[in-house]
Each structure stands twice: as C-alpha cells, then as structure tokens.
Amino acid sequence: MKNRVVKALTMGLAVTTVMAMNPAITFAEETEAVTEAAEEAADEDQAAADQVAALIDQIYVQERTETTDEDCKAAKEAWDALTDAQKELVEGEEASPDYFGLDTGDASADDPLNADEIGENELLVVSFGTSYNDSRVEDIKGIEDALKEAYPDWSVRRAFTAQIIINHVQARDGEAIDNMDQALERAVASGVKNLVVQPTHLMHGAEYDEMVEALEAYQDQFESIAIAEPLLGEVGNDATVINEDKAAVAVAVADAAVAEAGYDSMDAAAEDGVAFVFLGHGTSHTAKVSYSQMQTQMGELGYANAFIGTVEGEPEETACEAVIEAVAEAGYTKVILRPLMVVAGDHANNDMAGSEEDSWKSMFEASGSFESVDSQIAGLGRIDAVKQIYVDHTKAAIDSIAK
C-alpha cells in the first residue's frame, strides 16, 4: 500500500508542476487526477488480495490432487508478496486474512510422524486434525506420544482425515501430514505386516465410518488389521446406556475443569453457583446419542452442575438455546465453557469462546441470565486420564491380533 500511496502522491506532484507551468489547469482537475490515481492504486491492491483469496479457496478442499503441493506453495508465496494492508483485503468463499495470518503457535514443535522404514508392526493414529499448532501438539501429539511410550515395539505413525486441514498446515507452515491413503500406501511400501489403527475420534460417528471404509480397500495388503475403539467406546441404543469409557471421560474432563477453575470439587463449584458446560461438536449421525449418554453419565456421577452442549445442536437438547435455558432454570449464576472435544481447535477458539455474536460465550452473555461466563480452551487429548483410555483401547486391539 505504501508504494501505491507514493505513486498517487507522485502523480499529484506531477499535476501540480504542470499546473504551475500551465495556469489553465484548475484545482478541480488536479484533485480529480489524484483521486483517480488513488482509486487505481486501491484497485491494484484489491486485485492482488483477490488473487490470494482464489488460491486459498483452491486448496480449501477435501480432496488431494496431483497439483496440491504446487497449489499450497503458490498460495503461500502469493500471500508473502502482499503488503500488510493488502493482506487485510483477502476475502473469498473460504479465504480470510486468518488463513495465513492467525498465530496458532509453533508448528516446529509438532512431529507429522510420516517417516518410512516402519517395520512389521505399525500403530496408525488417525485424527480429524487441526490447523491450530499449539493444540495439535498438546492434544494429538500428546496422545501419540503416550502411545509411543506405552508400545515401544510398534512404530507410531499419523494420518489426518481432513484434507482441508492438511492443506492448511502444509501451505502455512510447510508441515506435510499424511491423509489416510498416503499413510496406508506408506505402510504397504514399508512392508508392514500388522496394522493397528487407533482413532482419536470421540465416538463411532461419521468420521469413524469413513476411516473404516478407507481401511477396507487395504484389507488384503496386511497380514492383520485391528481397529481400536474411539474414546467413548461402544455407542449403545439410547440415552441411558453408559460404560466405563464414558465414566472415565466424564470424571477426567470434570476434574480438569474444576482444577483449572480453582475449586476442590464439582460440588464446591456448584455451591458457588458455577455450572460447567462441556461442548462437543454434534452430529446428525445415529451416534449423536453419545452426547445424551454423556449427560446421563454426568448425572450418575452426581455432577448436577455439568451440562452437555454441541456446536451443531444435535441432539436438540444440546443446542445453545436449550442449554442456556437448562442452566438458568437450575439456578446457576456463573458459567464455565469447556470443550468436550479431543482437540481445542477452531470450534473451541471460535464457536465456543469467540467474540462473534453467535459464539456460545457471546450467546450466554447476551441471555442476561448469568453474572459471568468464562471459557477454558483445552482439548481432552492433553488430559493424562484420557490418554490412558487410548492406551488401553490400543492394548485391546494389539491383544486381538496376538490371539
């Protein structure tokens, strides 16, 4: 933008000089010339920003193509060539200045776990993924590290199922993370015989089903394949069905929330008028009953001040308006929001705790029913007790192969 302003001023100076030489040129004509120069500069700025927006939209897709690597590189190079003012103008169907400009932490602290020379036994950790670097390290890498420590005889590798996120991380940070096909092809090429897949998914939902479908195409490429349970274990038929996994997760997230809030227990927080709202993603999949089961589980544990919500509002009782009403009717005057998500990524930072009027924090505040509304931005994956659940699920899968 600086260059554009200099150009406009230079043109204005030129017009002034000509005017001095030719008094017939009016001040209005001089002003018009400067205005036209400024408009031309603004148009050029917007054109440069629009080009970057188009390049971002091109890689904001859930499919890897033959040109993905080149497209990611081109988008970043075009972004880097913009001035700070031009970057603020980037706006597309999915593009915004935050795509490259938002600081989410140090990507170099992560490990994409995409090395070859795997050996005969591979433990593939499959996640949806996140472009929030700090959360990826603390939540996803935290689980992967726990599995590496627990099973040193197995080579731990990573796969993300969200190509949109893979492209984002690659374009912005230069970190290459395998998608499912890439990870499985790598395993085949490395001569893996026994493959154990540990999803970090919360439940047997749509993402889990897609992962299983991807594995089916490789059934005959390995001597054995075992899929470990997701975090909450088996779904069950209705809202009353709970299990040891759901109980362990409920206790773990409640303990973490209470400790971060500075209370000794859920009861102590309740006595102070505090309700905890644990926010999941939500789904139209039949597995959405898992959220209702988690509400049942909270009740079974005596956590009357624990409420389950979802970003998508599915099931219906987990929609924001319904949860606000439930918390207010229960008489709690203070609210603490915390993710019921493995990763504290975009949903936690924006849908839950963001400043936009449609975030959960904003809507709770706008209701006027509470003295305070606070947020804890922390994924389940950084909680030791949750990591242990994944370790136990992986052990069951490994044991199934041994049999």
Short mmCIF file of C-alpha atoms in Angstrom, two decimals:
data_model
loop_
_atom_site.label_atom_id
_atom_site.label_comp_id
_atom_site.label_asym_id
_atom_site.label_seq_id
_atom_site.Cartn_x
_atom_site.Cartn_y
_atom_site.Cartn_z
CA MET A 1 0.00 0.00 0.00
CA LYS A 2 2.92 2.32 0.74
CA ASN A 3 4.05 2.08 -2.87
CA ARG A 4 0.51 2.86 -4.05
CA VAL A 5 0.36 5.99 -1.89
CA VAL A 6 3.76 7.14 -3.14
CA LYS A 7 2.54 6.61 -6.70
CA ALA A 8 -0.57 8.71 -6.07
CA LEU A 9 1.39 11.47 -4.40
CA THR A 10 3.94 11.47 -7.18
CA MET A 11 1.18 11.85 -9.74
CA GLY A 12 -0.29 14.66 -7.69
CA LEU A 13 3.09 16.39 -7.61
CA ALA A 14 3.40 15.99 -11.36
CA VAL A 15 -0.03 17.50 -11.90
CA THR A 16 0.85 20.40 -9.59
CA THR A 17 4.04 21.04 -11.56
CA VAL A 18 2.15 21.03 -14.84
CA MET A 19 -0.45 23.36 -13.30
CA ALA A 20 2.28 25.78 -12.31
CA MET A 21 3.54 25.73 -15.88
CA ASN A 22 0.02 25.94 -17.28
CA PRO A 23 -2.29 28.03 -15.10
CA ALA A 24 -5.24 26.92 -17.22
CA ILE A 25 -5.30 23.63 -15.31
CA THR A 26 -7.77 24.05 -12.45
CA PHE A 27 -7.50 22.80 -8.87
CA ALA A 28 -10.51 20.57 -9.54
CA GLU A 29 -8.66 18.87 -12.37
CA GLU A 30 -5.65 18.34 -10.13
CA THR A 31 -7.84 16.81 -7.41
CA GLU A 32 -9.55 14.54 -9.93
CA ALA A 33 -6.20 13.26 -11.16
CA VAL A 34 -5.03 12.46 -7.63
CA THR A 35 -8.34 10.73 -6.86
CA GLU A 36 -8.08 8.61 -9.99
CA ALA A 37 -4.54 7.62 -9.05
CA ALA A 38 -5.67 6.62 -5.56
CA GLU A 39 -8.55 4.59 -6.97
CA GLU A 40 -6.20 2.85 -9.38
CA ALA A 41 -3.87 2.01 -6.51
CA ALA A 42 -6.79 0.66 -4.46
CA ASP A 43 -7.97 -1.46 -7.39
CA GLU A 44 -4.49 -2.94 -7.77
CA ASP A 45 -4.38 -3.74 -4.03
CA GLN A 46 -7.73 -5.48 -4.20
CA ALA A 47 -6.73 -7.43 -7.31
CA ALA A 48 -3.61 -8.73 -5.55
CA ALA A 49 -5.67 -9.71 -2.49
CA ASP A 50 -8.31 -11.38 -4.66
CA GLN A 51 -5.65 -13.48 -6.35
CA VAL A 52 -4.51 -14.81 -2.98
CA ALA A 53 -8.11 -15.45 -1.92
CA ALA A 54 -8.66 -17.52 -5.06
CA LEU A 55 -5.52 -19.54 -4.37
CA ILE A 56 -6.64 -20.21 -0.80
CA ASP A 57 -10.09 -21.29 -1.96
CA GLN A 58 -8.41 -23.63 -4.42
CA ILE A 59 -6.70 -25.58 -1.61
CA TYR A 60 -9.63 -25.34 0.80
CA VAL A 61 -10.94 -28.68 -0.46
CA GLN A 62 -11.45 -32.16 0.95
CA GLU A 63 -9.53 -33.91 -1.82
CA ARG A 64 -5.85 -34.19 -2.56
CA THR A 65 -4.96 -33.74 -6.25
CA GLU A 66 -1.85 -34.02 -8.40
CA THR A 67 -1.29 -30.28 -8.03
CA THR A 68 -1.96 -29.91 -4.28
CA ASP A 69 1.71 -29.48 -3.35
CA GLU A 70 2.23 -26.81 -6.01
CA ASP A 71 -1.05 -25.10 -5.15
CA CYS A 72 -0.13 -24.88 -1.45
CA LYS A 73 3.26 -23.40 -2.32
CA ALA A 74 1.75 -20.89 -4.76
CA ALA A 75 -0.81 -19.68 -2.21
CA LYS A 76 1.84 -19.05 0.45
CA GLU A 77 4.22 -17.30 -1.95
CA ALA A 78 1.42 -15.03 -3.16
CA TRP A 79 0.44 -14.23 0.43
CA ASP A 80 4.02 -13.41 1.39
CA ALA A 81 4.24 -11.00 -1.55
CA LEU A 82 1.35 -8.89 -0.24
CA THR A 83 1.80 -5.79 1.87
CA ASP A 84 0.23 -5.80 5.35
CA ALA A 85 -2.60 -3.59 4.09
CA GLN A 86 -3.26 -5.89 1.12
CA LYS A 87 -3.41 -8.93 3.44
CA GLU A 88 -6.32 -7.34 5.27
CA LEU A 89 -8.26 -7.27 1.99
CA VAL A 90 -8.08 -11.05 1.42
CA GLU A 91 -11.63 -12.39 1.36
CA GLY A 92 -13.04 -15.35 -0.56
CA GLU A 93 -15.54 -18.14 -0.27
CA GLU A 94 -13.39 -19.69 2.47
CA ALA A 95 -10.38 -17.36 2.43
CA SER A 96 -9.65 -14.68 5.02
CA PRO A 97 -6.58 -12.94 6.45
CA ASP A 98 -6.60 -15.52 9.26
CA TYR A 99 -5.80 -18.40 6.90
CA PHE A 100 -2.13 -17.44 6.85
CA GLY A 101 -2.10 -14.59 9.35
CA LEU A 102 -3.58 -16.12 12.53
CA ASP A 103 -0.91 -17.08 15.08
CA THR A 104 -1.78 -20.55 16.40
CA GLY A 105 1.62 -21.43 17.84
CA ASP A 106 4.86 -23.02 16.74
CA ALA A 107 4.42 -25.73 14.11
CA SER A 108 8.04 -26.83 14.53
CA ALA A 109 7.12 -28.31 17.93
CA ASP A 110 4.96 -30.89 16.13
CA ASP A 111 6.01 -34.18 14.52
CA PRO A 112 3.99 -35.31 11.48
CA LEU A 113 5.13 -38.91 12.04
CA ASN A 114 5.40 -39.59 8.33
CA ALA A 115 8.77 -41.39 8.21
CA ASP A 116 9.31 -44.57 6.22
CA GLU A 117 11.21 -47.66 7.48
CA ILE A 118 8.28 -48.52 9.71
CA GLY A 119 8.96 -52.19 10.33
CA GLU A 120 6.49 -55.05 10.58
CA ASN A 121 4.25 -53.56 13.29
CA GLU A 122 2.59 -50.19 12.82
CA LEU A 123 0.27 -48.27 15.10
CA LEU A 124 -1.52 -45.70 12.93
CA VAL A 125 -3.14 -42.90 14.93
CA VAL A 126 -5.99 -41.41 12.90
CA SER A 127 -7.35 -37.96 13.74
CA PHE A 128 -9.64 -35.47 12.06
CA GLY A 129 -6.85 -32.94 12.59
CA THR A 130 -6.47 -29.26 13.43
CA SER A 131 -4.61 -26.29 11.99
CA TYR A 132 -4.11 -24.84 15.48
CA ASN A 133 -0.46 -25.67 16.05
CA ASP A 134 -0.37 -25.49 19.85
CA SER A 135 -3.50 -27.63 20.14
CA ARG A 136 -2.15 -30.16 17.65
CA VAL A 137 0.98 -30.53 19.77
CA GLU A 138 -0.75 -30.71 23.14
CA ASP A 139 -3.76 -32.79 22.16
CA ILE A 140 -3.00 -35.01 19.15
CA LYS A 141 0.76 -35.30 19.60
CA GLY A 142 0.14 -35.78 23.31
CA ILE A 143 -1.90 -38.91 22.58
CA GLU A 144 0.61 -40.14 20.00
CA ASP A 145 3.49 -39.68 22.45
CA ALA A 146 1.62 -41.62 25.14
CA LEU A 147 1.11 -44.49 22.70
CA LYS A 148 4.77 -44.44 21.66
CA GLU A 149 5.81 -44.70 25.28
CA ALA A 150 3.35 -47.49 26.02
CA TYR A 151 4.18 -49.58 22.94
CA PRO A 152 7.87 -49.13 22.03
CA ASP A 153 7.81 -52.24 19.82
CA TRP A 154 5.27 -50.60 17.49
CA SER A 155 6.07 -47.80 15.07
CA VAL A 156 3.59 -44.98 15.64
CA ARG A 157 2.51 -43.04 12.56
CA ARG A 158 -0.11 -40.33 11.95
CA ALA A 159 -2.95 -39.78 9.49
CA PHE A 160 -5.48 -36.94 9.32
CA THR A 161 -8.84 -37.41 7.62
CA ALA A 162 -9.44 -33.69 6.90
CA GLN A 163 -7.58 -32.79 3.70
CA ILE A 164 -8.64 -29.18 4.20
CA ILE A 165 -6.62 -29.10 7.40
CA ILE A 166 -3.69 -30.99 5.88
CA ASN A 167 -3.51 -28.42 3.07
CA HIS A 168 -3.77 -25.52 5.51
CA VAL A 169 -0.87 -26.75 7.65
CA GLN A 170 1.23 -27.58 4.60
CA ALA A 171 0.65 -24.20 2.92
CA ARG A 172 1.12 -22.08 6.02
CA ASP A 173 3.81 -23.99 7.93
CA GLY A 174 5.42 -26.33 5.42
CA GLU A 175 4.47 -29.39 7.51
CA ALA A 176 3.39 -32.39 5.45
CA ILE A 177 0.86 -34.63 7.21
CA ASP A 178 -0.38 -37.85 5.59
CA ASN A 179 -4.01 -38.38 4.76
CA MET A 180 -5.42 -41.91 5.12
CA ASP A 181 -4.45 -43.10 1.64
CA GLN A 182 -0.94 -41.67 1.94
CA ALA A 183 -0.42 -43.28 5.33
CA LEU A 184 -1.71 -46.66 4.18
CA GLU A 185 0.34 -46.58 0.97
CA ARG A 186 3.38 -45.73 3.09
CA ALA A 187 2.65 -48.72 5.32
CA VAL A 188 2.33 -51.06 2.35
CA ALA A 189 5.54 -49.77 0.75
CA SER A 190 7.38 -50.21 4.05
CA GLY A 191 6.37 -53.84 4.36
CA VAL A 192 4.11 -53.53 7.39
CA LYS A 193 2.52 -56.86 8.32
CA ASN A 194 0.45 -55.99 11.38
CA LEU A 195 -1.53 -52.75 11.39
CA VAL A 196 -3.33 -51.43 14.45
CA VAL A 197 -5.42 -48.31 13.89
CA GLN A 198 -6.24 -46.09 16.85
CA PRO A 199 -8.75 -43.34 16.03
CA THR A 200 -8.70 -40.30 18.28
CA HIS A 201 -12.34 -39.70 17.37
CA LEU A 202 -14.77 -39.19 20.22
CA MET A 203 -17.29 -41.77 19.03
CA HIS A 204 -18.42 -44.20 16.34
CA GLY A 205 -19.65 -41.34 14.16
CA ALA A 206 -19.39 -40.33 10.50
CA GLU A 207 -15.63 -39.74 10.62
CA TYR A 208 -15.09 -43.16 12.19
CA ASP A 209 -17.22 -44.77 9.49
CA GLU A 210 -15.23 -43.02 6.75
CA MET A 211 -12.00 -44.25 8.31
CA VAL A 212 -13.25 -47.84 8.37
CA GLU A 213 -14.34 -47.55 4.73
CA ALA A 214 -10.87 -46.34 3.73
CA LEU A 215 -9.28 -49.31 5.51
CA GLU A 216 -11.47 -51.81 3.69
CA ALA A 217 -9.61 -51.17 0.44
CA TYR A 218 -6.37 -52.34 2.11
CA GLN A 219 -7.63 -55.47 3.87
CA ASP A 220 -5.53 -57.79 1.71
CA GLN A 221 -2.38 -55.66 1.96
CA PHE A 222 -1.57 -56.70 5.53
CA GLU A 223 -1.47 -59.96 7.45
CA SER A 224 -3.69 -58.44 10.12
CA ILE A 225 -5.60 -55.20 10.76
CA ALA A 226 -7.20 -54.28 14.07
CA ILE A 227 -9.20 -51.12 14.76
CA ALA A 228 -9.21 -49.85 18.33
CA GLU A 229 -12.22 -48.23 19.97
CA PRO A 230 -12.72 -44.45 19.81
CA LEU A 231 -12.66 -42.53 23.08
CA LEU A 232 -16.22 -43.14 24.32
CA GLY A 233 -16.32 -46.81 23.32
CA GLU A 234 -19.45 -48.51 22.04
CA VAL A 235 -22.44 -46.26 21.40
CA GLY A 236 -25.45 -48.18 22.71
CA ASN A 237 -29.09 -47.81 21.74
CA ASP A 238 -30.41 -44.97 23.87
CA ALA A 239 -29.55 -42.13 26.24
CA THR A 240 -29.44 -44.41 29.29
CA VAL A 241 -26.53 -46.51 28.00
CA ILE A 242 -23.26 -45.66 29.73
CA ASN A 243 -19.99 -47.55 30.08
CA GLU A 244 -16.59 -47.41 31.75
CA ASP A 245 -15.13 -45.25 28.96
CA LYS A 246 -17.85 -42.62 29.27
CA ALA A 247 -17.47 -42.61 33.04
CA ALA A 248 -13.70 -42.21 32.80
CA VAL A 249 -14.00 -39.34 30.30
CA ALA A 250 -16.66 -37.60 32.39
CA VAL A 251 -14.53 -37.79 35.52
CA ALA A 252 -11.39 -36.70 33.64
CA VAL A 253 -12.91 -33.62 32.00
CA ALA A 254 -14.76 -32.61 35.16
CA ASP A 255 -11.61 -32.94 37.29
CA ALA A 256 -9.61 -30.88 34.79
CA ALA A 257 -12.30 -28.18 34.60
CA VAL A 258 -12.65 -27.95 38.37
CA ALA A 259 -8.91 -27.73 38.90
CA GLU A 260 -8.45 -25.01 36.28
CA ALA A 261 -11.35 -23.03 37.80
CA GLY A 262 -9.72 -23.21 41.24
CA TYR A 263 -12.25 -25.42 43.02
CA ASP A 264 -11.70 -28.59 45.04
CA SER A 265 -14.63 -30.46 43.54
CA MET A 266 -17.71 -30.19 41.32
CA ASP A 267 -19.78 -29.86 44.50
CA ALA A 268 -17.68 -26.93 45.69
CA ALA A 269 -18.14 -25.22 42.33
CA ALA A 270 -21.89 -25.85 42.46
CA GLU A 271 -22.10 -24.28 45.91
CA ASP A 272 -20.52 -21.16 44.41
CA GLY A 273 -23.18 -21.09 41.70
CA VAL A 274 -20.92 -22.42 38.94
CA ALA A 275 -22.14 -24.60 36.09
CA PHE A 276 -19.78 -26.27 33.63
CA VAL A 277 -20.92 -26.59 30.03
CA PHE A 278 -18.94 -29.22 28.14
CA LEU A 279 -19.23 -28.51 24.43
CA GLY A 280 -18.95 -31.21 21.77
CA HIS A 281 -19.20 -30.92 18.01
CA GLY A 282 -22.58 -32.57 17.49
CA THR A 283 -23.67 -34.77 14.59
CA SER A 284 -26.68 -35.95 12.62
CA HIS A 285 -25.21 -39.47 12.73
CA THR A 286 -27.02 -42.02 14.90
CA ALA A 287 -24.03 -41.83 17.24
CA LYS A 288 -25.33 -38.44 18.43
CA VAL A 289 -26.97 -40.35 21.27
CA SER A 290 -23.47 -40.47 22.77
CA TYR A 291 -23.89 -36.84 23.88
CA SER A 292 -27.15 -37.69 25.63
CA GLN A 293 -25.39 -40.64 27.25
CA MET A 294 -22.65 -38.31 28.50
CA GLN A 295 -25.34 -36.14 30.11
CA THR A 296 -26.73 -39.28 31.74
CA GLN A 297 -23.24 -40.19 32.89
CA MET A 298 -22.70 -36.77 34.46
CA GLY A 299 -25.92 -37.26 36.41
CA GLU A 300 -24.90 -40.75 37.52
CA LEU A 301 -21.67 -39.28 38.89
CA GLY A 302 -23.62 -36.69 40.85
CA TYR A 303 -22.46 -33.76 38.70
CA ALA A 304 -25.72 -31.80 38.73
CA ASN A 305 -23.87 -28.68 37.52
CA ALA A 306 -22.49 -30.38 34.39
CA PHE A 307 -24.29 -29.75 31.10
CA ILE A 308 -23.53 -31.21 27.66
CA GLY A 309 -23.86 -28.98 24.60
CA THR A 310 -22.90 -29.27 20.94
CA VAL A 311 -21.87 -26.76 18.29
CA GLU A 312 -24.24 -28.32 15.76
CA GLY A 313 -27.13 -28.57 18.21
CA GLU A 314 -27.65 -32.26 17.55
CA PRO A 315 -29.21 -33.81 19.57
CA GLU A 316 -31.73 -30.99 20.07
CA GLU A 317 -31.32 -30.76 23.83
CA THR A 318 -27.65 -29.89 23.29
CA ALA A 319 -28.36 -26.74 21.24
CA CYS A 320 -27.12 -23.50 22.76
CA GLU A 321 -30.56 -22.04 23.49
CA ALA A 322 -31.65 -25.27 25.18
CA VAL A 323 -28.53 -25.43 27.33
CA ILE A 324 -28.81 -21.75 28.34
CA GLU A 325 -32.38 -22.41 29.46
CA ALA A 326 -31.39 -25.57 31.37
CA VAL A 327 -28.52 -23.87 33.19
CA ALA A 328 -30.64 -20.82 34.09
CA GLU A 329 -33.57 -22.94 35.30
CA ALA A 330 -31.19 -24.92 37.51
CA GLY A 331 -30.29 -21.68 39.24
CA TYR A 332 -26.61 -21.38 38.40
CA THR A 333 -25.32 -17.83 38.07
CA LYS A 334 -21.81 -18.46 36.75
CA VAL A 335 -20.89 -20.45 33.66
CA ILE A 336 -17.63 -22.01 32.55
CA LEU A 337 -17.46 -23.34 28.98
CA ARG A 338 -15.01 -26.11 28.13
CA PRO A 339 -14.63 -28.36 25.05
CA LEU A 340 -15.82 -31.94 25.07
CA MET A 341 -13.53 -32.39 22.08
CA VAL A 342 -10.23 -34.18 21.73
CA VAL A 343 -8.65 -31.08 20.19
CA ALA A 344 -9.10 -27.45 21.21
CA GLY A 345 -9.05 -26.10 17.67
CA ASP A 346 -11.31 -23.84 15.65
CA HIS A 347 -14.54 -24.92 17.37
CA ALA A 348 -13.14 -24.27 20.84
CA ASN A 349 -11.49 -20.97 19.98
CA ASN A 350 -14.25 -19.54 17.80
CA ASP A 351 -17.58 -21.37 18.10
CA MET A 352 -17.24 -21.71 21.86
CA ALA A 353 -15.08 -18.82 23.10
CA GLY A 354 -15.03 -16.40 20.16
CA SER A 355 -16.06 -12.76 20.22
CA GLU A 356 -18.62 -13.09 17.40
CA GLU A 357 -22.25 -12.74 18.43
CA ASP A 358 -23.06 -16.35 17.51
CA SER A 359 -20.39 -17.92 19.72
CA TRP A 360 -21.57 -19.79 22.80
CA LYS A 361 -19.82 -17.34 25.10
CA SER A 362 -21.49 -14.39 23.41
CA MET A 363 -24.93 -16.01 23.44
CA PHE A 364 -24.66 -16.96 27.11
CA GLU A 365 -23.67 -13.37 27.90
CA ALA A 366 -26.44 -11.94 25.72
CA SER A 367 -29.04 -14.00 27.58
CA GLY A 368 -28.54 -11.77 30.62
CA SER A 369 -29.07 -14.74 32.92
CA PHE A 370 -25.58 -15.05 34.35
CA GLU A 371 -23.14 -12.98 36.40
CA SER A 372 -20.15 -14.31 34.49
CA VAL A 373 -19.34 -16.50 31.51
CA ASP A 374 -15.79 -17.81 31.17
CA SER A 375 -14.04 -20.27 28.85
CA GLN A 376 -11.38 -22.92 29.29
CA ILE A 377 -9.73 -23.67 25.96
CA ALA A 378 -8.22 -27.13 26.42
CA GLY A 379 -8.75 -30.35 24.47
CA LEU A 380 -9.35 -33.76 26.01
CA GLY A 381 -6.16 -35.03 24.42
CA ARG A 382 -3.93 -33.24 26.94
CA ILE A 383 -5.54 -34.92 29.96
CA ASP A 384 -3.48 -37.85 31.29
CA ALA A 385 -6.52 -39.92 32.20
CA VAL A 386 -7.85 -39.55 28.65
CA LYS A 387 -4.50 -40.58 27.18
CA GLN A 388 -4.68 -43.70 29.33
CA ILE A 389 -8.05 -44.62 27.81
CA TYR A 390 -6.46 -44.55 24.35
CA VAL A 391 -3.55 -46.63 25.63
CA ASP A 392 -5.99 -49.20 26.99
CA HIS A 393 -8.02 -49.27 23.77
CA THR A 394 -4.85 -49.80 21.76
CA LYS A 395 -3.81 -52.66 24.04
CA ALA A 396 -7.11 -54.41 23.41
CA ALA A 397 -6.56 -54.11 19.64
CA ILE A 398 -2.98 -55.37 19.85
CA ASP A 399 -4.11 -58.27 22.03
CA SER A 400 -6.76 -59.18 19.46
CA ILE A 401 -4.04 -59.64 16.85
CA ALA A 402 -1.97 -61.77 19.18
CA LYS A 403 -4.89 -64.15 19.58
#
